[in-house]
Amino acid sequence: MRKILLLVLAGIASIELLYAVAANAFLNLGGLHYLFKDTNSVSARFTRAWTIWPGRVHLRGLRITFQDKNLEWSVDLGSAYVVVALAELPRQTFHATHLRAERVAFRMRHRISPGSAHEAWVGALPPIPEFPAPAVFEASVPEAPITDAQYNLWTVHLDDVDVAVSELWIQAFRYVGAGRATGKFLLRPARWLWVGPAALDLAPGTLAASAYQITRNLHGHIDCNVEPFDVRVPTGLQVLRHISTHVQLSADALSPEVATLFAPAAVRGISATGGGFVLDLRATRGVIAPESHLELSEQNLELETNAFRLAAASAQLSAHGVAANESVVTFGIEKAHLDRPLAQGAGPNIGSAAFTLASENLDATREFRLSALNLDHANVTLEDAHWLDDLLRRAGLKLRGKVQLLASGHYAAGGGRAAEAHVSFGNDARLLFRDGAELA
């Protein structure tokens, strides 16, 4: 009996030794690269890897890159421990039943049209050295879909994922901080995708775009679930029909300067001394819940363009749902002053002003069309009407003295219009006509 036990133990030890030698040779002699030799879409490499027990693999410096006709991404894992279901490998399925990783960095950029290659914001897209930059859409002849008989792509299936995130760089926006991502997903290229439930926690960290630091205190939580779907079926935004999410993000000390990166060339600059935002977005299968809302505020906002300069003590933007099929966006300013380079004298003081845009839509798969525009209120005082000379010149008019405007208005896409305005003039106010006539 003892002899049989020793033989069994020796057999197990031999199998374990054979596994350790073969698996480590596979890992360190280019086996991972061999798996992706027939595609230029996916590549993977690492600086060090080893395994002792079957299916349990430790990696250092793992880097994976991916590209298709629409986007490119990379993910770096400083260190990782993964449990692989070896029995599924012969079926061309990489199934990790357990994944833990530290110092994870994810970068993603969408391809752009060649005509946009010189736009300022393109320089803020994340670098992925394996692919040319900028990442433009490539001219190509559409390939015939892969038939089931021809299908030979690997399926990637990850369960029990729990990784520590240090960087998220998506399009122009880069988060650096301490995050944690958990969940699971399955990808069968050119066939099926599902995600979740998955979650991302962001501890307070820095959010930046190019040289602009937006905030040092972005934090929040994101839940996401992507129902299993055939990736060949939906087109464009219809893919959102399979996605449900709850996004909660907030930050203080928010800088608006990054807006110049995406603004027209006529915008010279935008700045503020402080502000913040709160986002609470719920969406089910692409439909935004009415209780979703965005609140953004800035203090001492200054906006300068080629045509005017606006300085406001405070500015607020609010977006939220109103009912099951209606959304509104409201923008307001207080204690503001407006100047124009070509104008004479001091510009108007705006005590307060606000307007609201409305859309009869909360479905992100449909176009948001304007259903109503409201000028909620405007309180404007112009001490010296000389400031209007160049605007009134074409009409052959001049206005002198002090002018105050109190106004509100409403426009509906269906044709409904209403407006109310009260204009008052100071004792010295005069309206001059081109022929010299005067109305005092």
Coordinates of C-alpha atoms in Angstrom, one line a residue, residues 92-256:
Q92 CA -10.5 29.0 -27.8
T93 CA -12.0 30.5 -24.7
F94 CA -9.8 32.4 -22.3
H95 CA -11.9 32.2 -19.1
A96 CA -10.4 33.9 -16.0
T97 CA -12.6 32.8 -13.0
H98 CA -10.7 35.2 -10.7
L99 CA -8.6 38.3 -11.4
R100 CA -6.8 40.6 -9.0
A101 CA -4.6 43.4 -10.2
E102 CA -2.8 46.5 -8.9
R103 CA -1.8 49.8 -10.7
V104 CA -4.2 49.4 -13.6
A105 CA -4.2 52.1 -16.3
F106 CA -6.8 52.2 -19.1
R107 CA -6.6 54.4 -22.1
M108 CA -9.1 54.7 -24.9
R109 CA -9.4 56.9 -28.0
H110 CA -12.0 57.0 -30.8
R111 CA -10.8 57.3 -34.4
I112 CA -11.4 60.7 -35.9
S113 CA -11.9 62.0 -39.5
P114 CA -8.7 63.1 -41.3
G115 CA -10.1 66.6 -41.5
S116 CA -10.1 66.9 -37.7
A117 CA -6.5 65.9 -37.3
H118 CA -5.2 69.4 -36.6
E119 CA -7.9 70.4 -34.1
A120 CA -6.5 71.5 -30.7
W121 CA -8.4 68.8 -28.7
V122 CA -6.8 66.0 -30.8
G123 CA -3.5 66.6 -29.0
A124 CA -5.2 65.7 -25.7
L125 CA -6.2 62.2 -26.8
P126 CA -4.2 59.5 -25.0
P127 CA -1.0 58.2 -26.6
I128 CA -0.9 54.5 -27.5
P129 CA 2.6 54.0 -28.9
E130 CA 1.7 50.7 -30.7
F131 CA -0.6 52.7 -33.0
P132 CA 0.0 55.8 -35.2
A133 CA -1.3 59.1 -34.0
P134 CA -3.6 60.7 -34.6
A135 CA -5.9 57.7 -34.9
V136 CA -7.9 58.5 -38.1
F137 CA -10.5 56.4 -39.8
E138 CA -8.8 54.3 -42.4
A139 CA -10.1 53.9 -46.0
S140 CA -10.7 50.2 -46.6
V141 CA -12.9 47.9 -48.5
P142 CA -15.6 46.4 -46.2
E143 CA -14.8 42.8 -45.3
A144 CA -17.4 40.1 -45.6
P145 CA -18.8 39.1 -42.2
I146 CA -17.2 36.0 -40.6
T147 CA -19.4 33.0 -41.1
D148 CA -19.9 30.5 -38.3
A149 CA -18.0 28.0 -40.3
Q150 CA -15.0 30.4 -40.6
Y151 CA -15.1 31.7 -37.0
N152 CA -11.8 31.1 -35.2
L153 CA -11.5 34.1 -32.8
W154 CA -10.9 33.8 -29.1
T155 CA -13.6 34.4 -26.6
V156 CA -12.6 36.4 -23.5
H157 CA -14.6 35.7 -20.4
L158 CA -13.7 37.4 -17.0
D159 CA -15.4 36.6 -13.7
D160 CA -14.7 37.9 -10.2
V161 CA -12.7 40.9 -11.3
D162 CA -11.5 43.2 -8.6
V163 CA -8.6 45.5 -9.6
A164 CA -7.1 48.7 -8.2
V165 CA -7.1 51.5 -10.8
S166 CA -4.5 54.3 -11.0
E167 CA -5.4 56.0 -14.3
L168 CA -8.4 56.3 -16.6
W169 CA -7.7 58.2 -19.8
I170 CA -10.8 58.3 -22.0
Q171 CA -10.7 60.5 -25.1
A172 CA -9.3 63.9 -23.9
F173 CA -10.1 63.4 -20.2
R174 CA -7.5 61.8 -17.8
Y175 CA -8.3 60.8 -14.2
V176 CA -5.3 60.0 -12.0
G177 CA -6.1 58.7 -8.5
A178 CA -7.1 55.7 -6.5
G179 CA -10.0 53.8 -8.1
R180 CA -11.4 50.3 -7.9
A181 CA -13.2 48.3 -10.6
T182 CA -15.2 45.2 -10.0
G183 CA -17.4 43.0 -12.1
K184 CA -17.4 40.5 -15.0
F185 CA -17.8 40.5 -18.7
L186 CA -17.7 38.3 -21.8
L187 CA -16.6 39.2 -25.3
R188 CA -17.0 37.0 -28.3
P189 CA -15.5 39.2 -31.0
A190 CA -17.9 40.0 -33.9
R191 CA -20.6 38.1 -32.1
W192 CA -21.6 38.7 -28.5
L193 CA -20.9 41.1 -25.6
W194 CA -22.2 41.4 -22.0
V195 CA -20.9 43.2 -19.0
G196 CA -21.8 43.2 -15.4
P197 CA -22.9 43.9 -13.1
A198 CA -19.8 46.0 -13.0
A199 CA -18.9 48.9 -10.7
L200 CA -16.2 51.6 -10.6
D201 CA -15.3 53.6 -7.4
L202 CA -13.2 56.7 -7.8
A203 CA -11.5 58.2 -4.7
P204 CA -10.8 61.9 -4.9
G205 CA -8.3 62.3 -7.8
T206 CA -7.1 64.7 -10.5
L207 CA -9.1 65.2 -13.7
A208 CA -7.2 66.9 -16.6
A209 CA -7.3 67.4 -20.3
S210 CA -4.1 68.3 -22.1
A211 CA -2.4 71.0 -20.0
Y212 CA -5.6 72.0 -18.3
Q213 CA -6.3 70.8 -14.8
I214 CA -10.1 70.6 -14.4
T215 CA -10.2 69.6 -10.8
R216 CA -8.1 67.9 -8.1
N217 CA -11.2 66.4 -6.4
L218 CA -13.2 64.2 -8.8
H219 CA -14.8 61.3 -7.0
G220 CA -17.8 59.1 -7.3
H221 CA -19.3 55.7 -8.1
I222 CA -20.5 54.2 -11.4
D223 CA -22.7 51.0 -11.8
C224 CA -23.1 49.5 -15.2
N225 CA -24.8 46.5 -16.7
V226 CA -24.7 45.6 -20.4
E227 CA -27.3 42.9 -21.3
P228 CA -26.0 40.1 -23.6
F229 CA -26.5 41.2 -27.2
D230 CA -25.4 40.4 -30.7
V231 CA -22.9 43.2 -31.7
R232 CA -23.9 42.8 -35.3
V233 CA -27.4 44.0 -34.8
P234 CA -27.5 47.5 -33.3
T235 CA -26.2 50.5 -35.2
G236 CA -25.0 53.9 -33.8
L237 CA -26.7 54.9 -30.6
Q238 CA -29.1 51.9 -30.7
V239 CA -26.4 50.0 -28.7
L240 CA -27.6 52.0 -25.7
R241 CA -30.7 49.9 -25.7
H242 CA -28.7 47.2 -24.0
I243 CA -27.0 49.4 -21.4
S244 CA -28.2 50.4 -18.0
T245 CA -26.2 52.6 -15.7
H246 CA -26.1 54.8 -12.6
V247 CA -23.4 57.5 -12.6
Q248 CA -22.7 59.6 -9.5
L249 CA -19.8 62.0 -9.8
S250 CA -18.9 65.3 -8.1
A251 CA -16.0 67.7 -7.8
D252 CA -15.3 71.1 -6.3
A253 CA -12.8 73.8 -7.4
L254 CA -13.8 73.2 -11.0
S255 CA -11.9 75.1 -13.6
P256 CA -13.7 75.9 -16.9

